[in-house]
PDB file of N, CA and C in Angstrom:
ATOM      1  N   UNK A   1      11.308  10.081   5.526  1.00  0.00           N
ATOM      2  CA  UNK A   1      10.759  10.820   6.912  1.00  0.00           C
ATOM      3  C   UNK A   1      11.905  12.073   7.191  1.00  0.00           C
ATOM      4  N   UNK A   2      11.351  13.081   7.801  1.00  0.00           N
ATOM      5  CA  UNK A   2      12.456  14.110   8.306  1.00  0.00           C
ATOM      6  C   UNK A   2      12.862  13.701   9.475  1.00  0.00           C
ATOM      7  N   UNK A   3      14.137  14.173   9.699  1.00  0.00           N
ATOM      8  CA  UNK A   3      14.977  14.009  10.794  1.00  0.00           C
ATOM      9  C   UNK A   3      15.739  15.207  11.362  1.00  0.00           C
ATOM     10  N   UNK A   4      15.746  15.601  12.542  1.00  0.00           N
ATOM     11  CA  UNK A   4      16.352  16.866  12.965  1.00  0.00           C
ATOM     12  C   UNK A   4      17.713  16.311  13.583  1.00  0.00           C
ATOM     13  N   UNK A   5      18.788  16.955  13.230  1.00  0.00           N
ATOM     14  CA  UNK A   5      19.993  16.499  13.907  1.00  0.00           C
ATOM     15  C   UNK A   5      20.514  17.933  14.514  1.00  0.00           C
ATOM     16  N   UNK A   6      20.729  17.625  15.826  1.00  0.00           N
ATOM     17  CA  UNK A   6      20.809  18.799  16.875  1.00  0.00           C
ATOM     18  C   UNK A   6      22.197  18.489  17.603  1.00  0.00           C
ATOM     19  N   UNK A   7      23.158  19.532  17.157  1.00  0.00           N
ATOM     20  CA  UNK A   7      24.438  19.306  17.695  1.00  0.00           C
ATOM     21  C   UNK A   7      24.789  20.391  18.789  1.00  0.00           C
ATOM     22  N   UNK A   8      25.663  19.807  19.581  1.00  0.00           N
ATOM     23  CA  UNK A   8      26.144  20.915  20.533  1.00  0.00           C
ATOM     24  C   UNK A   8      27.690  21.104  20.397  1.00  0.00           C
ATOM     25  N   UNK A   9      28.357  22.102  20.174  1.00  0.00           N
ATOM     26  CA  UNK A   9      29.716  22.357  20.228  1.00  0.00           C
ATOM     27  C   UNK A   9      30.406  22.071  21.489  1.00  0.00           C
ATOM     28  N   UNK A  10      31.667  21.772  21.370  1.00  0.00           N
ATOM     29  CA  UNK A  10      32.475  21.833  22.402  1.00  0.00           C
ATOM     30  C   UNK A  10      32.979  23.392  22.626  1.00  0.00           C
ATOM     31  N   UNK A  11      33.419  23.532  23.868  1.00  0.00           N
ATOM     32  CA  UNK A  11      33.774  24.996  24.141  1.00  0.00           C
ATOM     33  C   UNK A  11      34.860  25.528  23.164  1.00  0.00           C
ATOM     34  N   UNK A  12      34.814  26.605  22.723  1.00  0.00           N
ATOM     35  CA  UNK A  12      36.135  27.244  21.820  1.00  0.00           C
ATOM     36  C   UNK A  12      36.108  26.302  20.602  1.00  0.00           C
ATOM     37  N   UNK A  13      35.146  26.119  20.000  1.00  0.00           N
ATOM     38  CA  UNK A  13      35.082  25.538  18.720  1.00  0.00           C
ATOM     39  C   UNK A  13      35.397  26.085  17.696  1.00  0.00           C
ATOM     40  N   UNK A  14      35.450  27.520  17.573  1.00  0.00           N
ATOM     41  CA  UNK A  14      35.358  28.235  16.219  1.00  0.00           C
ATOM     42  C   UNK A  14      36.636  27.824  15.248  1.00  0.00           C
ATOM     43  N   UNK A  15      37.788  27.639  15.845  1.00  0.00           N
ATOM     44  CA  UNK A  15      38.908  27.324  14.924  1.00  0.00           C
ATOM     45  C   UNK A  15      38.579  26.110  14.298  1.00  0.00           C
ATOM     46  N   UNK A  16      38.201  24.797  15.107  1.00  0.00           N
ATOM     47  CA  UNK A  16      37.953  23.509  14.530  1.00  0.00           C
ATOM     48  C   UNK A  16      36.742  23.786  13.419  1.00  0.00           C
ATOM     49  N   UNK A  17      35.624  24.680  13.761  1.00  0.00           N
ATOM     50  CA  UNK A  17      34.450  24.775  12.613  1.00  0.00           C
ATOM     51  C   UNK A  17      35.261  25.499  11.567  1.00  0.00           C
ATOM     52  N   UNK A  18      35.942  26.349  11.443  1.00  0.00           N
ATOM     53  CA  UNK A  18      36.612  26.840  10.382  1.00  0.00           C
ATOM     54  C   UNK A  18      37.473  26.029   9.506  1.00  0.00           C
ATOM     55  N   UNK A  19      38.004  25.018  10.103  1.00  0.00           N
ATOM     56  CA  UNK A  19      38.965  24.200   9.169  1.00  0.00           C
ATOM     57  C   UNK A  19      38.041  23.050   8.681  1.00  0.00           C
ATOM     58  N   UNK A  20      36.950  22.548   9.261  1.00  0.00           N
ATOM     59  CA  UNK A  20      36.233  21.584   8.836  1.00  0.00           C
ATOM     60  C   UNK A  20      35.054  22.169   7.998  1.00  0.00           C
ATOM     61  N   UNK A  21      34.885  23.496   7.914  1.00  0.00           N
ATOM     62  CA  UNK A  21      33.641  24.063   7.321  1.00  0.00           C
ATOM     63  C   UNK A  21      33.421  23.680   5.853  1.00  0.00           C
ATOM     64  N   UNK A  22      34.343  23.921   5.000  1.00  0.00           N
ATOM     65  CA  UNK A  22      34.219  23.639   3.346  1.00  0.00           C
ATOM     66  C   UNK A  22      33.664  22.230   3.142  1.00  0.00           C
ATOM     67  N   UNK A  23      34.234  21.115   3.942  1.00  0.00           N
ATOM     68  CA  UNK A  23      33.580  19.707   3.689  1.00  0.00           C
ATOM     69  C   UNK A  23      32.311  19.515   4.467  1.00  0.00           C
ATOM     70  N   UNK A  24      32.033  20.119   5.462  1.00  0.00           N
ATOM     71  CA  UNK A  24      30.676  20.002   6.144  1.00  0.00           C
ATOM     72  C   UNK A  24      29.527  20.619   5.247  1.00  0.00           C
ATOM     73  N   UNK A  25      29.912  21.825   4.359  1.00  0.00           N
ATOM     74  CA  UNK A  25      28.951  22.632   3.679  1.00  0.00           C
ATOM     75  C   UNK A  25      28.780  21.692   2.260  1.00  0.00           C
ATOM     76  N   UNK A  26      29.772  20.877   1.877  1.00  0.00           N
ATOM     77  CA  UNK A  26      29.850  20.003   0.824  1.00  0.00           C
ATOM     78  C   UNK A  26      28.877  18.946   0.870  1.00  0.00           C
ATOM     79  N   UNK A  27      28.759  18.484   1.860  1.00  0.00           N
ATOM     80  CA  UNK A  27      27.859  17.321   2.399  1.00  0.00           C
ATOM     81  C   UNK A  27      26.336  18.170   2.314  1.00  0.00           C
ATOM     82  N   UNK A  28      26.088  19.418   2.815  1.00  0.00           N
ATOM     83  CA  UNK A  28      24.908  19.785   3.118  1.00  0.00           C
ATOM     84  C   UNK A  28      24.337  20.189   1.536  1.00  0.00           C
ATOM     85  N   UNK A  29      25.363  20.668   0.706  1.00  0.00           N
ATOM     86  CA  UNK A  29      24.934  20.849  -0.714  1.00  0.00           C
ATOM     87  C   UNK A  29      24.520  19.823  -1.186  1.00  0.00           C
ATOM     88  N   UNK A  30      24.972  18.352  -1.369  1.00  0.00           N
ATOM     89  CA  UNK A  30      24.613  17.375  -1.746  1.00  0.00           C
ATOM     90  C   UNK A  30      23.249  17.095  -1.321  1.00  0.00           C
ATOM     91  N   UNK A  31      22.880  17.076  -0.167  1.00  0.00           N
ATOM     92  CA  UNK A  31      21.481  16.809   0.481  1.00  0.00           C
ATOM     93  C   UNK A  31      20.520  17.908  -0.298  1.00  0.00           C
ATOM     94  N   UNK A  32      21.139  19.214  -0.304  1.00  0.00           N
ATOM     95  CA  UNK A  32      20.029  20.336  -0.862  1.00  0.00           C
ATOM     96  C   UNK A  32      19.876  19.962  -2.302  1.00  0.00           C
ATOM     97  N   UNK A  33      20.839  19.552  -3.164  1.00  0.00           N
ATOM     98  CA  UNK A  33      21.040  19.180  -4.773  1.00  0.00           C
ATOM     99  C   UNK A  33      19.912  17.868  -4.610  1.00  0.00           C
ATOM    100  N   UNK A  34      19.778  17.023  -3.688  1.00  0.00           N
ATOM    101  CA  UNK A  34      19.012  15.850  -3.869  1.00  0.00           C
ATOM    102  C   UNK A  34      17.500  16.220  -3.399  1.00  0.00           C
ATOM    103  N   UNK A  35      17.462  17.427  -3.019  1.00  0.00           N
ATOM    104  CA  UNK A  35      16.018  17.963  -2.493  1.00  0.00           C
ATOM    105  C   UNK A  35      15.564  17.359  -1.120  1.00  0.00           C
ATOM    106  N   UNK A  36      16.356  17.032  -0.561  1.00  0.00           N
ATOM    107  CA  UNK A  36      16.306  16.456   0.950  1.00  0.00           C
ATOM    108  C   UNK A  36      16.601  17.303   2.263  1.00  0.00           C
ATOM    109  N   UNK A  37      17.381  18.397   1.903  1.00  0.00           N
ATOM    110  CA  UNK A  37      17.428  19.326   2.862  1.00  0.00           C
ATOM    111  C   UNK A  37      16.402  20.467   3.282  1.00  0.00           C
ATOM    112  N   UNK A  38      15.783  20.368   4.372  1.00  0.00           N
ATOM    113  CA  UNK A  38      14.706  21.426   4.625  1.00  0.00           C
ATOM    114  C   UNK A  38      15.587  22.630   5.301  1.00  0.00           C
ATOM    115  N   UNK A  39      16.426  22.530   6.013  1.00  0.00           N
ATOM    116  CA  UNK A  39      16.896  23.757   6.803  1.00  0.00           C
ATOM    117  C   UNK A  39      18.345  23.389   7.449  1.00  0.00           C
ATOM    118  N   UNK A  40      19.249  24.251   7.457  1.00  0.00           N
ATOM    119  CA  UNK A  40      20.465  24.149   8.239  1.00  0.00           C
ATOM    120  C   UNK A  40      21.154  25.204   8.653  1.00  0.00           C
ATOM    121  N   UNK A  41      21.833  25.129   9.807  1.00  0.00           N
ATOM    122  CA  UNK A  41      22.641  26.282  10.077  1.00  0.00           C
ATOM    123  C   UNK A  41      23.074  26.309  11.617  1.00  0.00           C
ATOM    124  N   UNK A  42      24.064  27.042  11.896  1.00  0.00           N
ATOM    125  CA  UNK A  42      24.642  26.962  13.269  1.00  0.00           C
ATOM    126  C   UNK A  42      23.775  28.141  14.290  1.00  0.00           C
ATOM    127  N   UNK A  43      23.973  27.783  15.425  1.00  0.00           N
ATOM    128  CA  UNK A  43      23.521  28.499  16.653  1.00  0.00           C
ATOM    129  C   UNK A  43      24.512  29.357  17.299  1.00  0.00           C
ATOM    130  N   UNK A  44      24.382  30.753  16.932  1.00  0.00           N
ATOM    131  CA  UNK A  44      25.455  31.633  17.413  1.00  0.00           C
ATOM    132  C   UNK A  44      25.658  31.604  19.076  1.00  0.00           C
ATOM    133  N   UNK A  45      26.771  31.808  19.362  1.00  0.00           N
ATOM    134  CA  UNK A  45      26.963  31.641  20.928  1.00  0.00           C
ATOM    135  C   UNK A  45      26.409  32.837  21.562  1.00  0.00           C
ATOM    136  N   UNK A  46      26.255  33.944  20.903  1.00  0.00           N
ATOM    137  CA  UNK A  46      25.703  35.328  21.435  1.00  0.00           C
ATOM    138  C   UNK A  46      24.630  35.740  20.534  1.00  0.00           C
ATOM    139  N   UNK A  47      23.767  36.560  21.177  1.00  0.00           N
ATOM    140  CA  UNK A  47      22.375  37.100  20.478  1.00  0.00           C
ATOM    141  C   UNK A  47      22.638  37.926  19.344  1.00  0.00           C
ATOM    142  N   UNK A  48      23.343  37.375  18.117  1.00  0.00           N
ATOM    143  CA  UNK A  48      23.560  38.247  17.077  1.00  0.00           C
ATOM    144  C   UNK A  48      23.801  36.989  15.706  1.00  0.00           C
ATOM    145  N   UNK A  49      23.681  37.487  14.650  1.00  0.00           N
ATOM    146  CA  UNK A  49      23.657  36.870  13.351  1.00  0.00           C
ATOM    147  C   UNK A  49      25.285  36.401  13.059  1.00  0.00           C
ATOM    148  N   UNK A  50      26.023  37.687  13.444  1.00  0.00           N
ATOM    149  CA  UNK A  50      27.523  37.456  13.252  1.00  0.00           C
ATOM    150  C   UNK A  50      28.068  37.338  14.737  1.00  0.00           C
ATOM    151  N   UNK A  51      28.498  36.498  15.241  1.00  0.00           N
ATOM    152  CA  UNK A  51      28.800  36.461  16.461  1.00  0.00           C
ATOM    153  C   UNK A  51      30.283  36.622  16.870  1.00  0.00           C
ATOM    154  N   UNK A  52      31.184  36.576  15.653  1.00  0.00           N
ATOM    155  CA  UNK A  52      32.726  36.888  15.722  1.00  0.00           C
ATOM    156  C   UNK A  52      33.451  35.947  16.378  1.00  0.00           C
ATOM    157  N   UNK A  53      34.300  36.422  17.437  1.00  0.00           N
ATOM    158  CA  UNK A  53      34.997  35.358  18.169  1.00  0.00           C
ATOM    159  C   UNK A  53      34.088  34.627  19.038  1.00  0.00           C
ATOM    160  N   UNK A  54      33.058  35.019  19.344  1.00  0.00           N
ATOM    161  CA  UNK A  54      32.118  34.065  20.262  1.00  0.00           C
ATOM    162  C   UNK A  54      31.975  32.629  19.772  1.00  0.00           C
ATOM    163  N   UNK A  55      31.882  32.862  18.161  1.00  0.00           N
ATOM    164  CA  UNK A  55      31.663  31.340  17.732  1.00  0.00           C
ATOM    165  C   UNK A  55      30.102  30.934  17.885  1.00  0.00           C
ATOM    166  N   UNK A  56      30.079  29.577  17.747  1.00  0.00           N
ATOM    167  CA  UNK A  56      28.861  29.105  17.900  1.00  0.00           C
ATOM    168  C   UNK A  56      28.554  28.112  18.711  1.00  0.00           C
ATOM    169  N   UNK A  57      27.433  27.779  19.328  1.00  0.00           N
ATOM    170  CA  UNK A  57      27.243  26.670  20.299  1.00  0.00           C
ATOM    171  C   UNK A  57      26.737  25.479  19.833  1.00  0.00           C
ATOM    172  N   UNK A  58      26.317  25.380  18.567  1.00  0.00           N
ATOM    173  CA  UNK A  58      25.907  24.272  18.038  1.00  0.00           C
ATOM    174  C   UNK A  58      25.215  24.520  16.608  1.00  0.00           C
ATOM    175  N   UNK A  59      24.609  23.446  16.173  1.00  0.00           N
ATOM    176  CA  UNK A  59      23.886  23.449  14.596  1.00  0.00           C
ATOM    177  C   UNK A  59      22.648  22.697  14.646  1.00  0.00           C
ATOM    178  N   UNK A  60      21.726  23.073  13.685  1.00  0.00           N
ATOM    179  CA  UNK A  60      20.518  22.245  13.562  1.00  0.00           C
ATOM    180  C   UNK A  60      20.538  21.966  12.186  1.00  0.00           C
ATOM    181  N   UNK A  61      20.232  20.734  11.756  1.00  0.00           N
ATOM    182  CA  UNK A  61      19.895  20.334  10.412  1.00  0.00           C
ATOM    183  C   UNK A  61      18.652  19.671  10.160  1.00  0.00           C
ATOM    184  N   UNK A  62      17.732  19.791   9.575  1.00  0.00           N
ATOM    185  CA  UNK A  62      16.521  19.135   9.272  1.00  0.00           C
ATOM    186  C   UNK A  62      16.551  18.563   7.933  1.00  0.00           C
ATOM    187  N   UNK A  63      16.551  17.341   7.642  1.00  0.00           N
ATOM    188  CA  UNK A  63      16.565  16.759   6.399  1.00  0.00           C
ATOM    189  C   UNK A  63      15.923  15.405   6.179  1.00  0.00           C
ATOM    190  N   UNK A  64      15.638  14.781   4.900  1.00  0.00           N
ATOM    191  CA  UNK A  64      14.882  13.672   4.804  1.00  0.00           C
ATOM    192  C   UNK A  64      16.056  12.365   4.598  1.00  0.00           C
ATOM    193  N   UNK A  65      15.725  11.449   5.164  1.00  0.00           N
ATOM    194  CA  UNK A  65      16.331   9.934   5.309  1.00  0.00           C
ATOM    195  C   UNK A  65      15.752   8.965   5.223  1.00  0.00           C
ATOM    196  N   UNK A  66      15.851   7.925   4.785  1.00  0.00           N
ATOM    197  CA  UNK A  66      15.327   6.747   4.642  1.00  0.00           C
ATOM    198  C   UNK A  66      14.698   6.353   5.887  1.00  0.00           C
ATOM    199  N   UNK A  67      15.382   6.307   7.092  1.00  0.00           N
ATOM    200  CA  UNK A  67      15.075   5.914   8.529  1.00  0.00           C
ATOM    201  C   UNK A  67      16.083   6.596   9.542  1.00  0.00           C
ATOM    202  N   UNK A  68      15.522   6.267  10.669  1.00  0.00           N
ATOM    203  CA  UNK A  68      16.445   6.885  11.684  1.00  0.00           C
ATOM    204  C   UNK A  68      17.978   6.249  11.582  1.00  0.00           C
ATOM    205  N   UNK A  69      18.230   5.224  11.280  1.00  0.00           N
ATOM    206  CA  UNK A  69      19.647   4.558  11.418  1.00  0.00           C
ATOM    207  C   UNK A  69      20.409   5.402  10.036  1.00  0.00           C
ATOM    208  N   UNK A  70      19.834   5.572   8.952  1.00  0.00           N
ATOM    209  CA  UNK A  70      20.360   6.329   7.857  1.00  0.00           C
ATOM    210  C   UNK A  70      20.788   7.498   8.527  1.00  0.00           C
ATOM    211  N   UNK A  71      19.752   8.309   9.095  1.00  0.00           N
ATOM    212  CA  UNK A  71      20.174   9.773   9.632  1.00  0.00           C
ATOM    213  C   UNK A  71      21.228   9.865  10.615  1.00  0.00           C
ATOM    214  N   UNK A  72      21.315   8.778  11.388  1.00  0.00           N
ATOM    215  CA  UNK A  72      22.370   8.856  12.294  1.00  0.00           C
ATOM    216  C   UNK A  72      23.547   8.444  11.724  1.00  0.00           C
ATOM    217  N   UNK A  73      23.676   7.571  10.737  1.00  0.00           N
ATOM    218  CA  UNK A  73      24.899   7.185  10.133  1.00  0.00           C
ATOM    219  C   UNK A  73      25.308   8.523   9.458  1.00  0.00           C
ATOM    220  N   UNK A  74      24.463   9.411   8.722  1.00  0.00           N
ATOM    221  CA  UNK A  74      24.901  10.479   8.068  1.00  0.00           C
ATOM    222  C   UNK A  74      25.710  11.654   9.124  1.00  0.00           C
ATOM    223  N   UNK A  75      24.972  11.661  10.183  1.00  0.00           N
ATOM    224  CA  UNK A  75      25.286  12.697  11.089  1.00  0.00           C
ATOM    225  C   UNK A  75      26.629  12.053  11.792  1.00  0.00           C
ATOM    226  N   UNK A  76      26.875  11.092  12.000  1.00  0.00           N
ATOM    227  CA  UNK A  76      28.165  10.302  12.599  1.00  0.00           C
ATOM    228  C   UNK A  76      29.276  10.552  11.580  1.00  0.00           C
ATOM    229  N   UNK A  77      29.155  10.716  10.105  1.00  0.00           N
ATOM    230  CA  UNK A  77      30.059  10.888   9.315  1.00  0.00           C
ATOM    231  C   UNK A  77      30.537  12.625   8.948  1.00  0.00           C
ATOM    232  N   UNK A  78      29.753  13.454   9.528  1.00  0.00           N
ATOM    233  CA  UNK A  78      29.926  14.854   9.460  1.00  0.00           C
ATOM    234  C   UNK A  78      31.254  15.061   9.791  1.00  0.00           C
ATOM    235  N   UNK A  79      32.042  15.910   8.808  1.00  0.00           N
ATOM    236  CA  UNK A  79      33.262  16.364   9.073  1.00  0.00           C
ATOM    237  C   UNK A  79      33.439  17.210  10.541  1.00  0.00           C
ATOM    238  N   UNK A  80      32.433  17.843  11.007  1.00  0.00           N
ATOM    239  CA  UNK A  80      32.621  18.259  12.161  1.00  0.00           C
ATOM    240  C   UNK A  80      32.861  17.578  13.371  1.00  0.00           C
ATOM    241  N   UNK A  81      32.151  16.129  13.374  1.00  0.00           N
ATOM    242  CA  UNK A  81      32.470  15.346  14.268  1.00  0.00           C
ATOM    243  C   UNK A  81      33.851  14.892  14.175  1.00  0.00           C
ATOM    244  N   UNK A  82      34.376  14.559  13.098  1.00  0.00           N
ATOM    245  CA  UNK A  82      35.658  14.107  12.794  1.00  0.00           C
ATOM    246  C   UNK A  82      36.906  15.107  13.683  1.00  0.00           C
ATOM    247  N   UNK A  83      36.498  16.447  13.279  1.00  0.00           N
ATOM    248  CA  UNK A  83      37.276  17.451  13.656  1.00  0.00           C
ATOM    249  C   UNK A  83      37.113  17.977  15.117  1.00  0.00           C
ATOM    250  N   UNK A  84      36.067  17.347  15.733  1.00  0.00           N
ATOM    251  CA  UNK A  84      35.865  17.499  17.246  1.00  0.00           C
ATOM    252  C   UNK A  84      35.285  18.698  17.528  1.00  0.00           C
ATOM    253  N   UNK A  85      34.399  19.218  16.501  1.00  0.00           N
ATOM    254  CA  UNK A  85      33.729  20.317  16.716  1.00  0.00           C
ATOM    255  C   UNK A  85      32.372  20.235  17.942  1.00  0.00           C
ATOM    256  N   UNK A  86      31.853  18.834  17.657  1.00  0.00           N
ATOM    257  CA  UNK A  86      30.433  18.684  18.468  1.00  0.00           C
ATOM    258  C   UNK A  86      30.941  17.793  19.806  1.00  0.00           C
ATOM    259  N   UNK A  87      30.426  18.205  20.929  1.00  0.00           N
ATOM    260  CA  UNK A  87      30.451  17.529  21.998  1.00  0.00           C
ATOM    261  C   UNK A  87      29.338  16.331  22.224  1.00  0.00           C
ATOM    262  N   UNK A  88      28.153  16.848  21.670  1.00  0.00           N
ATOM    263  CA  UNK A  88      26.820  15.897  21.396  1.00  0.00           C
ATOM    264  C   UNK A  88      26.148  16.119  20.337  1.00  0.00           C
ATOM    265  N   UNK A  89      25.745  14.991  19.848  1.00  0.00           N
ATOM    266  CA  UNK A  89      24.796  14.991  18.405  1.00  0.00           C
ATOM    267  C   UNK A  89      23.508  14.158  18.920  1.00  0.00           C
ATOM    268  N   UNK A  90      22.345  14.666  18.622  1.00  0.00           N
ATOM    269  CA  UNK A  90      21.222  14.093  18.961  1.00  0.00           C
ATOM    270  C   UNK A  90      20.265  13.962  17.642  1.00  0.00           C
ATOM    271  N   UNK A  91      19.960  12.950  17.217  1.00  0.00           N
ATOM    272  CA  UNK A  91      19.222  12.783  15.902  1.00  0.00           C
ATOM    273  C   UNK A  91      17.718  12.242  16.323  1.00  0.00           C
ATOM    274  N   UNK A  92      16.831  12.819  15.759  1.00  0.00           N
ATOM    275  CA  UNK A  92      15.354  12.670  16.029  1.00  0.00           C
ATOM    276  C   UNK A  92      14.635  12.751  14.960  1.00  0.00           C
ATOM    277  N   UNK A  93      13.341  11.948  14.908  1.00  0.00           N
ATOM    278  CA  UNK A  93      12.379  11.956  13.751  1.00  0.00           C
ATOM    279  C   UNK A  93      11.783  13.216  14.004  1.00  0.00           C
ATOM    280  N   UNK A  94      11.395  13.934  12.923  1.00  0.00           N
ATOM    281  CA  UNK A  94      10.953  15.334  12.907  1.00  0.00           C
ATOM    282  C   UNK A  94       9.602  15.313  12.140  1.00  0.00           C
ATOM    283  N   UNK A  95       8.606  15.906  12.496  1.00  0.00           N
ATOM    284  CA  UNK A  95       7.465  15.779  11.823  1.00  0.00           C
ATOM    285  C   UNK A  95       6.932  17.515  11.752  1.00  0.00           C
ATOM    286  N   UNK A  96       7.019  17.853  10.225  1.00  0.00           N
ATOM    287  CA  UNK A  96       6.848  19.319   9.884  1.00  0.00           C
ATOM    288  C   UNK A  96       5.628  19.546   9.875  1.00  0.00           C
ATOM    289  N   UNK A  97       5.086  20.663  10.840  1.00  0.00           N
ATOM    290  CA  UNK A  97       3.720  20.918  10.645  1.00  0.00           C
ATOM    291  C   UNK A  97       3.347  22.276   9.988  1.00  0.00           C
ATOM    292  N   UNK A  98       4.169  23.275  10.331  1.00  0.00           N
ATOM    293  CA  UNK A  98       3.954  24.696   9.732  1.00  0.00           C
ATOM    294  C   UNK A  98       5.454  25.001   9.126  1.00  0.00           C
ATOM    295  N   UNK A  99       5.454  25.734   8.005  1.00  0.00           N
ATOM    296  CA  UNK A  99       4.561  26.199   7.248  1.00  0.00           C
ATOM    297  C   UNK A  99       4.172  25.130   6.109  1.00  0.00           C
TER     298      UNK A  99
END
């Protein structure tokens, strides 16, 4: 089943994000290589694709996991969590309708 991992950043998270980004992306690449990643990316803190020093306000990952517990465990082990990037992480079942 698909699960949405919706994360909200702490204030001024950009430096923390940059430090943990390589390990964060490596985990996403693993999901992608396994054919389980639907989409992943950050929410710019301002209305532009390249927010510069404004940074990001959070992230969205939609991926396939065996169950909600597995999705939560994966989200809890994210390097961004360990680095203190996220203030809050919500994991919910997701039903893809379109496209």
